[in-house]
PDB file of C-alpha atoms in Angstrom:
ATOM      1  CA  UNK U   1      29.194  15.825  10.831  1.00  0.00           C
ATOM      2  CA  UNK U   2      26.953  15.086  13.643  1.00  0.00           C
ATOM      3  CA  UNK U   3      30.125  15.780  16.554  1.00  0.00           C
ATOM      4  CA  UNK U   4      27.533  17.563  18.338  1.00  0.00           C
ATOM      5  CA  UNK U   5      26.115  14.450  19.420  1.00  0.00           C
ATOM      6  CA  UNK U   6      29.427  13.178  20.743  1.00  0.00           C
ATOM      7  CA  UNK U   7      27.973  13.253  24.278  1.00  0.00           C
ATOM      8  CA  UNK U   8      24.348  12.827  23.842  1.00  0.00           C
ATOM      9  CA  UNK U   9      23.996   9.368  22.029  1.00  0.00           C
ATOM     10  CA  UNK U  10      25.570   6.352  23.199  1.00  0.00           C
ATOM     11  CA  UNK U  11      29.223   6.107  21.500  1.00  0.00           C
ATOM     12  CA  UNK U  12      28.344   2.798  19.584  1.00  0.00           C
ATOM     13  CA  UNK U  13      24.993   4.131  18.186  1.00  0.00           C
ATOM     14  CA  UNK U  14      26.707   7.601  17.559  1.00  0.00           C
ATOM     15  CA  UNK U  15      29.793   5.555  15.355  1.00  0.00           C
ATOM     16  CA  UNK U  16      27.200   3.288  13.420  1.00  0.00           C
ATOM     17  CA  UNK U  17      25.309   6.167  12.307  1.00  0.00           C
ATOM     18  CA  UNK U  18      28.288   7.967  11.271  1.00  0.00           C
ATOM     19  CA  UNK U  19      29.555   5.277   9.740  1.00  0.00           C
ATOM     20  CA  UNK U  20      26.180   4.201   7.927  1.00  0.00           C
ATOM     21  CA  UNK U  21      25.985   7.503   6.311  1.00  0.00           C
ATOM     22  CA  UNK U  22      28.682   7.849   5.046  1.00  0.00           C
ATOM     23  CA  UNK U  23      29.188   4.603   3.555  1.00  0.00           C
ATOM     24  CA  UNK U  24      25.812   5.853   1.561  1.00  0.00           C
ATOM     25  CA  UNK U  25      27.411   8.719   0.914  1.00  0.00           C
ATOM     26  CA  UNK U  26      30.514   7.100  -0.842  1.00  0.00           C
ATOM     27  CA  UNK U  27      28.016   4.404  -2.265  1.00  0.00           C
ATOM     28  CA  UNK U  28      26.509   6.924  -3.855  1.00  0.00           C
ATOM     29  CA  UNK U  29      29.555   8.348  -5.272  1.00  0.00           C
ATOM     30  CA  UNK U  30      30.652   5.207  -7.007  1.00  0.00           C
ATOM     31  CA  UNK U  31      27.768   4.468  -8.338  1.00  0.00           C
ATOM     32  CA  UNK U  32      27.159   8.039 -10.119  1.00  0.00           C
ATOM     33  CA  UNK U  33      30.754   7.435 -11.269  1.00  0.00           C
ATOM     34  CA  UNK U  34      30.292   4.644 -12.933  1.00  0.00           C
ATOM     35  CA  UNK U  35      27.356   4.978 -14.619  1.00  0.00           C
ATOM     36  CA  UNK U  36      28.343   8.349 -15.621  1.00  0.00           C
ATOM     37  CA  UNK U  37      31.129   6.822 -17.802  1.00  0.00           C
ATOM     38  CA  UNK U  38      28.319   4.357 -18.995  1.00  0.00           C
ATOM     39  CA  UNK U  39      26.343   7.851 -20.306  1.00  0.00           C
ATOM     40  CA  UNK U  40      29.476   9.204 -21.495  1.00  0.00           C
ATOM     41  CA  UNK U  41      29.716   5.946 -23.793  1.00  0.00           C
ATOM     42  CA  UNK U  42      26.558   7.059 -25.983  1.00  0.00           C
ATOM     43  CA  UNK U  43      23.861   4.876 -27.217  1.00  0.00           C
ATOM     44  CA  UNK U  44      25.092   1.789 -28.463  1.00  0.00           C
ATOM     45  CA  UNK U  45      24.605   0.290 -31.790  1.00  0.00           C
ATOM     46  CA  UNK U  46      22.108  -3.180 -31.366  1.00  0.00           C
ATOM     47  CA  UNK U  47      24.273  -4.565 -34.302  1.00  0.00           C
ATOM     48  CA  UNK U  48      27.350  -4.557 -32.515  1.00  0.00           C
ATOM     49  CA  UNK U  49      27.510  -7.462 -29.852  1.00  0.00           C
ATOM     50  CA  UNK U  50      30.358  -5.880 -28.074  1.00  0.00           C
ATOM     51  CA  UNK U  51      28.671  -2.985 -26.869  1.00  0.00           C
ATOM     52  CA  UNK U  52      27.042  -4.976 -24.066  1.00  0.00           C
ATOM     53  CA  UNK U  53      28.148  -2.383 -21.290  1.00  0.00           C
ATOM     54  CA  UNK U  54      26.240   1.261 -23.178  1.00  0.00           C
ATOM     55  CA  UNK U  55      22.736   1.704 -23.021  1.00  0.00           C
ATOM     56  CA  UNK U  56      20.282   1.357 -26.135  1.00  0.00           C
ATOM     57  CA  UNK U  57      18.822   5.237 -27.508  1.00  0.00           C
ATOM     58  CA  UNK U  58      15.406   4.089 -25.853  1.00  0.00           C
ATOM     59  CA  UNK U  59      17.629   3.177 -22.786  1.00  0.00           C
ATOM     60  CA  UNK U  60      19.158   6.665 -21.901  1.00  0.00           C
ATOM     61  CA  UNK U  61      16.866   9.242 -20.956  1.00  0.00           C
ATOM     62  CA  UNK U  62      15.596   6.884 -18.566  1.00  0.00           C
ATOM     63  CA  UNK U  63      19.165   5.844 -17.509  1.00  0.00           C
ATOM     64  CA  UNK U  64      20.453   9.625 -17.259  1.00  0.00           C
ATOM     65  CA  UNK U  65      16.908  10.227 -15.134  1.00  0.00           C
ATOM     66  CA  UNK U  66      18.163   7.661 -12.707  1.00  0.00           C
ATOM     67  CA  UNK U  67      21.877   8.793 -12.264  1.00  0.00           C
ATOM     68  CA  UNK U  68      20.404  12.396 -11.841  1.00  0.00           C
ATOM     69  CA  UNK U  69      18.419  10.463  -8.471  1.00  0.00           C
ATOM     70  CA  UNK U  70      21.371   9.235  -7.155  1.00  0.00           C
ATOM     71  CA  UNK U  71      23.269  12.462  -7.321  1.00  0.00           C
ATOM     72  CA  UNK U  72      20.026  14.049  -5.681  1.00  0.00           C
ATOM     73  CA  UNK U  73      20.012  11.384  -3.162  1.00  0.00           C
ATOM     74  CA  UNK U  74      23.917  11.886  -2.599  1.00  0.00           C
ATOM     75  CA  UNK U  75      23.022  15.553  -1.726  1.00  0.00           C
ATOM     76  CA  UNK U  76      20.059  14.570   0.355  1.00  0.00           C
ATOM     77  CA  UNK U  77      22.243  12.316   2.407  1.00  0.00           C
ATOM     78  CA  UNK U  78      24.600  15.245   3.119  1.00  0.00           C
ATOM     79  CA  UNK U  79      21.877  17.427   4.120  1.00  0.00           C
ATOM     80  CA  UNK U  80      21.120  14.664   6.875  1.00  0.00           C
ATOM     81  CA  UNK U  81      24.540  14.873   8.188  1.00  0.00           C
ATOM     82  CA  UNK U  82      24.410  19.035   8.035  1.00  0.00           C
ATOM     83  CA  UNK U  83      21.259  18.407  10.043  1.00  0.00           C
ATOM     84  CA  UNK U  84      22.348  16.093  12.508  1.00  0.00           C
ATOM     85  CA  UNK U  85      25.102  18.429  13.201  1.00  0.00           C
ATOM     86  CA  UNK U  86      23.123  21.614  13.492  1.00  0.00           C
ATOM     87  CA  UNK U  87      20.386  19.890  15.860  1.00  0.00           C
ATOM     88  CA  UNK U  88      22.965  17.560  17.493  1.00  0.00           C
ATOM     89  CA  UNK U  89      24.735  21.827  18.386  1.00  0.00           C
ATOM     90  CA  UNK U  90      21.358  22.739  19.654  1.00  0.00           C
ATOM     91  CA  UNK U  91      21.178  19.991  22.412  1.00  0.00           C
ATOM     92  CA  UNK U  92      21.394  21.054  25.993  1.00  0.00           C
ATOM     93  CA  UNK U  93      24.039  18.946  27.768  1.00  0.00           C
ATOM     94  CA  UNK U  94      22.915  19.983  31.445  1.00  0.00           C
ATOM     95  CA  UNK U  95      19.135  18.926  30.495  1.00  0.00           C
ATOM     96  CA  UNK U  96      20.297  15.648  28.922  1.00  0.00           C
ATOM     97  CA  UNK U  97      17.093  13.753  29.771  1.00  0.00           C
ATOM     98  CA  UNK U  98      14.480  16.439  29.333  1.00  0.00           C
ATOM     99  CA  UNK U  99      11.611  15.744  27.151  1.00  0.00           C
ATOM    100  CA  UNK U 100      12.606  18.375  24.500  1.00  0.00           C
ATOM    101  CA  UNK U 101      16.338  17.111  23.898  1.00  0.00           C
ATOM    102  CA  UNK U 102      14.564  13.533  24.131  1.00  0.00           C
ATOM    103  CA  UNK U 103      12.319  14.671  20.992  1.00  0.00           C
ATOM    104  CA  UNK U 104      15.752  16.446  19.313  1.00  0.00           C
ATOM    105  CA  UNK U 105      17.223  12.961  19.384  1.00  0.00           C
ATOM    106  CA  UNK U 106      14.253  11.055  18.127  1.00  0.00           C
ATOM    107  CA  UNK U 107      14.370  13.766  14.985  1.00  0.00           C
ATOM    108  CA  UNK U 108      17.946  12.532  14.352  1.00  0.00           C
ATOM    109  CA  UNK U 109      16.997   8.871  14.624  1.00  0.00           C
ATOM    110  CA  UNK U 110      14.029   9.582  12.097  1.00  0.00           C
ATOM    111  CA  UNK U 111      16.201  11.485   9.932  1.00  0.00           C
ATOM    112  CA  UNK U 112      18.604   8.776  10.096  1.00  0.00           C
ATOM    113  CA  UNK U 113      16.162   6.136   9.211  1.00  0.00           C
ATOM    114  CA  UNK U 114      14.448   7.868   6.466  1.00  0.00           C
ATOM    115  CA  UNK U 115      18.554   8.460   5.067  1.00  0.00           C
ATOM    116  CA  UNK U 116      18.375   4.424   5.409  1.00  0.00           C
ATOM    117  CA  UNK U 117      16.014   4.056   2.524  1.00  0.00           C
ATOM    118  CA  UNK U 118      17.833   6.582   0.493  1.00  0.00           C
ATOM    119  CA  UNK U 119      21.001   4.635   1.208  1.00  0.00           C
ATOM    120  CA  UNK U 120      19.853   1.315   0.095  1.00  0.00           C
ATOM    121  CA  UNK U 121      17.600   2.699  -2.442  1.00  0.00           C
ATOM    122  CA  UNK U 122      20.565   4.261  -4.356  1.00  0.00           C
ATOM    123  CA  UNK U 123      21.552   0.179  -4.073  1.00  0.00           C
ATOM    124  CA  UNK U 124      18.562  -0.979  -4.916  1.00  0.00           C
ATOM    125  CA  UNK U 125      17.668   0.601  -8.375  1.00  0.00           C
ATOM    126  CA  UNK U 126      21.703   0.690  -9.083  1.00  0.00           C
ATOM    127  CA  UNK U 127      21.732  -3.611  -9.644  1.00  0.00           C
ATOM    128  CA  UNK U 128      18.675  -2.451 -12.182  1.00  0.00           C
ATOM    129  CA  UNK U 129      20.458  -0.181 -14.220  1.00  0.00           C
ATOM    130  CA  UNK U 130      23.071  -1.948 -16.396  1.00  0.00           C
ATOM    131  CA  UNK U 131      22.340  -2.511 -19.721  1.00  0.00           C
ATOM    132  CA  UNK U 132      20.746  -3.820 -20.917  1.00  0.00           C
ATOM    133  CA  UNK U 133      17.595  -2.158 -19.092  1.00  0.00           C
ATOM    134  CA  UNK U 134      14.879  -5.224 -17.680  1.00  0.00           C
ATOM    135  CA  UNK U 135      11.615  -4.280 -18.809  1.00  0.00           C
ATOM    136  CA  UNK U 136       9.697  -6.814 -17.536  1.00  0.00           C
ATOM    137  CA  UNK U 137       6.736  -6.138 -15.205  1.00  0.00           C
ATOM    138  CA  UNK U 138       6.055  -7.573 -10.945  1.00  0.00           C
ATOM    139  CA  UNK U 139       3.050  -6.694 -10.890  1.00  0.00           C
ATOM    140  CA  UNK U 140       3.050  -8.182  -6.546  1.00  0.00           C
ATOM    141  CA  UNK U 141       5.047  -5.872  -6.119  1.00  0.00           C
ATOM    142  CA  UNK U 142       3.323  -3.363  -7.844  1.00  0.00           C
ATOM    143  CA  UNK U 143      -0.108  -3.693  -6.403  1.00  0.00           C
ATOM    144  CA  UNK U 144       1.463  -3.666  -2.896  1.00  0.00           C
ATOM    145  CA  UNK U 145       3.025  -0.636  -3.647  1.00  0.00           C
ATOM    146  CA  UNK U 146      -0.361   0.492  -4.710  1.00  0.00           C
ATOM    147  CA  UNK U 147      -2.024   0.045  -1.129  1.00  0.00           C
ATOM    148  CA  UNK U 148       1.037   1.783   0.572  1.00  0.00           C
ATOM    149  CA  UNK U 149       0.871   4.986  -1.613  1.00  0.00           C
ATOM    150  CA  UNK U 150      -1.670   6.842  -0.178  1.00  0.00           C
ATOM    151  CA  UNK U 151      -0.367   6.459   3.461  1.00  0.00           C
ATOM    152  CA  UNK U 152       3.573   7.663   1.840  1.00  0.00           C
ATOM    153  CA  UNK U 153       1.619  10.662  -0.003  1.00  0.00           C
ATOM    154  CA  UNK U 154       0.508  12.118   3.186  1.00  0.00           C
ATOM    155  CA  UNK U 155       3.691  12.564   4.848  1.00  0.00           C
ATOM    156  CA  UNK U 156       4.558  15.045   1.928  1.00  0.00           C
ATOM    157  CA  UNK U 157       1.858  17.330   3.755  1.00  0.00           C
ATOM    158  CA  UNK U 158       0.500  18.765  -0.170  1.00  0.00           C
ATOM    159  CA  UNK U 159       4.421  19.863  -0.512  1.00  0.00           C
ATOM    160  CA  UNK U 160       5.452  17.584  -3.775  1.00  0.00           C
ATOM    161  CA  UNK U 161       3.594  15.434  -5.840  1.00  0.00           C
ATOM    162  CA  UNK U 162       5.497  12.222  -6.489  1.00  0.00           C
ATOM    163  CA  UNK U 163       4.260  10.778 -10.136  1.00  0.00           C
ATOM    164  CA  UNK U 164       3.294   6.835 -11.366  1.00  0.00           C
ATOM    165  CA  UNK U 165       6.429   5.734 -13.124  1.00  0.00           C
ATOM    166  CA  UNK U 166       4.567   2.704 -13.911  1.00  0.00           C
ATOM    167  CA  UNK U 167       5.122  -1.305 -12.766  1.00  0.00           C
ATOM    168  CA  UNK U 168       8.560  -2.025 -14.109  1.00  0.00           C
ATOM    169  CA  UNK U 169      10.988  -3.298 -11.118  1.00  0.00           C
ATOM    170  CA  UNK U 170      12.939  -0.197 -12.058  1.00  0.00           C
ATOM    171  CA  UNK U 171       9.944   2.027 -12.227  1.00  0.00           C
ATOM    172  CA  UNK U 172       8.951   1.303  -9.133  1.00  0.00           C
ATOM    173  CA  UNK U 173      12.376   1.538  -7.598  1.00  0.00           C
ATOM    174  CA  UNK U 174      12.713   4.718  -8.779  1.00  0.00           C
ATOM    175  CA  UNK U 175       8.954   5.967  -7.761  1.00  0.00           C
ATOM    176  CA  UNK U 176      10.491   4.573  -4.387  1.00  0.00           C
ATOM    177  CA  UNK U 177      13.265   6.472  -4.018  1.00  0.00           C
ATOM    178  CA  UNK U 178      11.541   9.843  -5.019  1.00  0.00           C
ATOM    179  CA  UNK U 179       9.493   9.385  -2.187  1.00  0.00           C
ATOM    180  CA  UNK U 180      11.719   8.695   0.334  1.00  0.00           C
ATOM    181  CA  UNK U 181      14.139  12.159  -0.834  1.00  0.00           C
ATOM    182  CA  UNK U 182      10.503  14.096  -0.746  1.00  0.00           C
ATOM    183  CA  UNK U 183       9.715  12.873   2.661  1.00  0.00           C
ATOM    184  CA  UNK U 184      12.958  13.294   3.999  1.00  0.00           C
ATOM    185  CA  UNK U 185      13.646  16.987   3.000  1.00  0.00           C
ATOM    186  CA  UNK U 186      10.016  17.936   3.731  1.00  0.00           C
ATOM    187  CA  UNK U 187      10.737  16.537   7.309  1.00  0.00           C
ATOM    188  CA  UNK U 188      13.619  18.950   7.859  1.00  0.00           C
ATOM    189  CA  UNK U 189      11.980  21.740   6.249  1.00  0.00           C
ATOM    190  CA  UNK U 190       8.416  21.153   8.074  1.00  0.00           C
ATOM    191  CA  UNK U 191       9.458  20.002  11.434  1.00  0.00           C
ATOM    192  CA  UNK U 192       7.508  21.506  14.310  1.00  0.00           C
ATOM    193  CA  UNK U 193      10.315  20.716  16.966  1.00  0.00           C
ATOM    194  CA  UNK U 194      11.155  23.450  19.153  1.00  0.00           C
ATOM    195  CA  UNK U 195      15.090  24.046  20.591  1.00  0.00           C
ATOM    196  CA  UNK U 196      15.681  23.842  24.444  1.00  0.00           C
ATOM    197  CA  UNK U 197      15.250  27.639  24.187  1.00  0.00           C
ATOM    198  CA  UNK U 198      11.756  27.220  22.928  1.00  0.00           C
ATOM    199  CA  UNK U 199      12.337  27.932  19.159  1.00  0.00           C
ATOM    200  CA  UNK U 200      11.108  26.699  15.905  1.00  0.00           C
ATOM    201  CA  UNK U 201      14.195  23.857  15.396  1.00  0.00           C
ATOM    202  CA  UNK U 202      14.697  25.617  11.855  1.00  0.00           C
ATOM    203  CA  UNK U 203      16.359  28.301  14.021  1.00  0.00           C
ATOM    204  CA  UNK U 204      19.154  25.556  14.416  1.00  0.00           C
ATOM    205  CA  UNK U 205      19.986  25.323  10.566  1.00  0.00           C
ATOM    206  CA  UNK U 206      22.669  26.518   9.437  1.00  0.00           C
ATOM    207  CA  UNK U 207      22.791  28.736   5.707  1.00  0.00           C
ATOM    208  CA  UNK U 208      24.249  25.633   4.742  1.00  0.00           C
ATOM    209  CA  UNK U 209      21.591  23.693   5.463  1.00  0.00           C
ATOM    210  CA  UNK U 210      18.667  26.326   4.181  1.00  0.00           C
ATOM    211  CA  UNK U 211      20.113  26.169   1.124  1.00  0.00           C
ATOM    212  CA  UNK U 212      20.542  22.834   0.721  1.00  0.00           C
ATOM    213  CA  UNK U 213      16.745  22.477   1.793  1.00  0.00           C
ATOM    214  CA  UNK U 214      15.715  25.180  -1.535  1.00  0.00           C
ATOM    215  CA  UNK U 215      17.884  23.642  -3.747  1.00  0.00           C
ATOM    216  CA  UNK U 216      16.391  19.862  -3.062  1.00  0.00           C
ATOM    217  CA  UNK U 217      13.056  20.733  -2.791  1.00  0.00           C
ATOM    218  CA  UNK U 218      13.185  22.747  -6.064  1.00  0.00           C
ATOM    219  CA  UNK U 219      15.389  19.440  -8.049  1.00  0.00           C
ATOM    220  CA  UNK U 220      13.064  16.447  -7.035  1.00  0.00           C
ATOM    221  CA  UNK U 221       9.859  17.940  -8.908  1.00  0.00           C
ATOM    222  CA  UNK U 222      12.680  17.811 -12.207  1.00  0.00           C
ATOM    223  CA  UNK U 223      14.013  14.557 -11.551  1.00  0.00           C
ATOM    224  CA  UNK U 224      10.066  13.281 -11.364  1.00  0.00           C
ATOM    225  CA  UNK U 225       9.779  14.997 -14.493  1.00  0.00           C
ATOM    226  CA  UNK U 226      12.748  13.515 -16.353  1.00  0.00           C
ATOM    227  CA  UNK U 227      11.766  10.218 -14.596  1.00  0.00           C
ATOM    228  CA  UNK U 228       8.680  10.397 -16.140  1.00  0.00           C
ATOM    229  CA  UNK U 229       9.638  11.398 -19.373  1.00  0.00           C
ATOM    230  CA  UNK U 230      12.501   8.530 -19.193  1.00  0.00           C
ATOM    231  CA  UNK U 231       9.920   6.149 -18.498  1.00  0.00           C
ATOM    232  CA  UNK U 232       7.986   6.954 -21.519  1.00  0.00           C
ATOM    233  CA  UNK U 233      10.549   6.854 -23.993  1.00  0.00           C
ATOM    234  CA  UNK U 234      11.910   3.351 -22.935  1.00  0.00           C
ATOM    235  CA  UNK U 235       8.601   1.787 -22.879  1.00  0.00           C
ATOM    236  CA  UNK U 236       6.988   2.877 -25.813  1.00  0.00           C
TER     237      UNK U 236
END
């Protein structure tokens, strides 16, 4: 992915965004592994002491809620890279420094940037989830999550509503995360970039990637729900 950009972006930043993405991409991948053999496990029994490494029956809606992110945030990453592609196709070599293909290539920086806190988010709420689950509260980091909401909300245009998961670390890592996979696929869906030929840059998508696009923005709504309903049941 992203070959079409082979001549339009400076090798080195071309090869470290490559590389970046797909080192999400196979973080990802571990991660959903492993914690999928962690769900496979069951609930554990509190009596036994050796059971340290499976989740508690409180523990694993909200545990399978959170490997269902990471496999949504696996596919959003890939969507980036379809994306890149497609757009990175669309450029016009002969125009290199024109405004449009200028605005083409910020796109795939914002796309890439956005696919940053996807990447590291998948990190981020992955050193939270191994049993047994930390309940406790940060409520600093909760209130300045609070004043940053609104401005996060607004980039989803009215497209997806992104629900409280309440002010657990993990919570809030995964309240995170949700909004950075809304913002990114409303981005690619909502775009009002044009090609060098004057078209709406969803022209440039491939079926692939139109898909991809459907399927996403119909799964985050059900991971917020399961997220929701995870939260719930391990909190009560």
């Amino acid at each position: 992915a992203c070959d079409g950009l082979r001549l339009k972006l400076p090798k080195g930043n071309r090869a470290a965004m490559r590389r970046e993405l797909m080192i999400w991409v196979r973080d990802c991948n571990e991660s959903i592994e492993e914690f999928d053999e962690m769900l496979a496990l069951g609930p554990r029994d509190d009596d036994d002491e050796e059971e340290e490494e499976q989740f508690s029956e409180s523990e694993m809606k909200i545990a399978r809620a959170a490997v269902n992110i990471m496999k949504c945030s696996k596919n959003t990453l890939g969507l980036v890279l379809k994306v890149c592609e497609c757009v990175g196709e669309s450029l016009d070599e002969s125009t290199a420094g024109d405004e449009n293909n200028k605005e083409l290539l910020q796109l795939i920086t914002n796309m890439h940037e956005v696919a940053r806190r996807i990447g590291e988010g998948v990190t981020n709420f992955g050193v939270m989830l191994y049993p047994p689950l930390e309940a406790s509260t940060n409520e600093e980091e909760f209130e300045q999550w609070q004043s940053t909401k609104a401005s996060k909300t607004f980039r989803l245009d009215g497209e997806m509503d992104i629900p409280s998961l309440g002010s657990t670390s993990l919570g809030l890592q995964l309240e995170h995360q949700l909004h950075a996979l809304a913002e990114c696929v409303i981005c690619i869906k909502k775009s009002e970039l044009t090609t060098v030929t004057g078209e709406a840059i969803q022209t440039c998508y491939s079926e692939e990637v139109n898909d991809a696009v459907k399927k996403l923005m119909e799964a985050i709504p059900v991971r917020c729900k399961d997220s929701v309903g995870g939260v719930a049941s391990w909190c009560a």
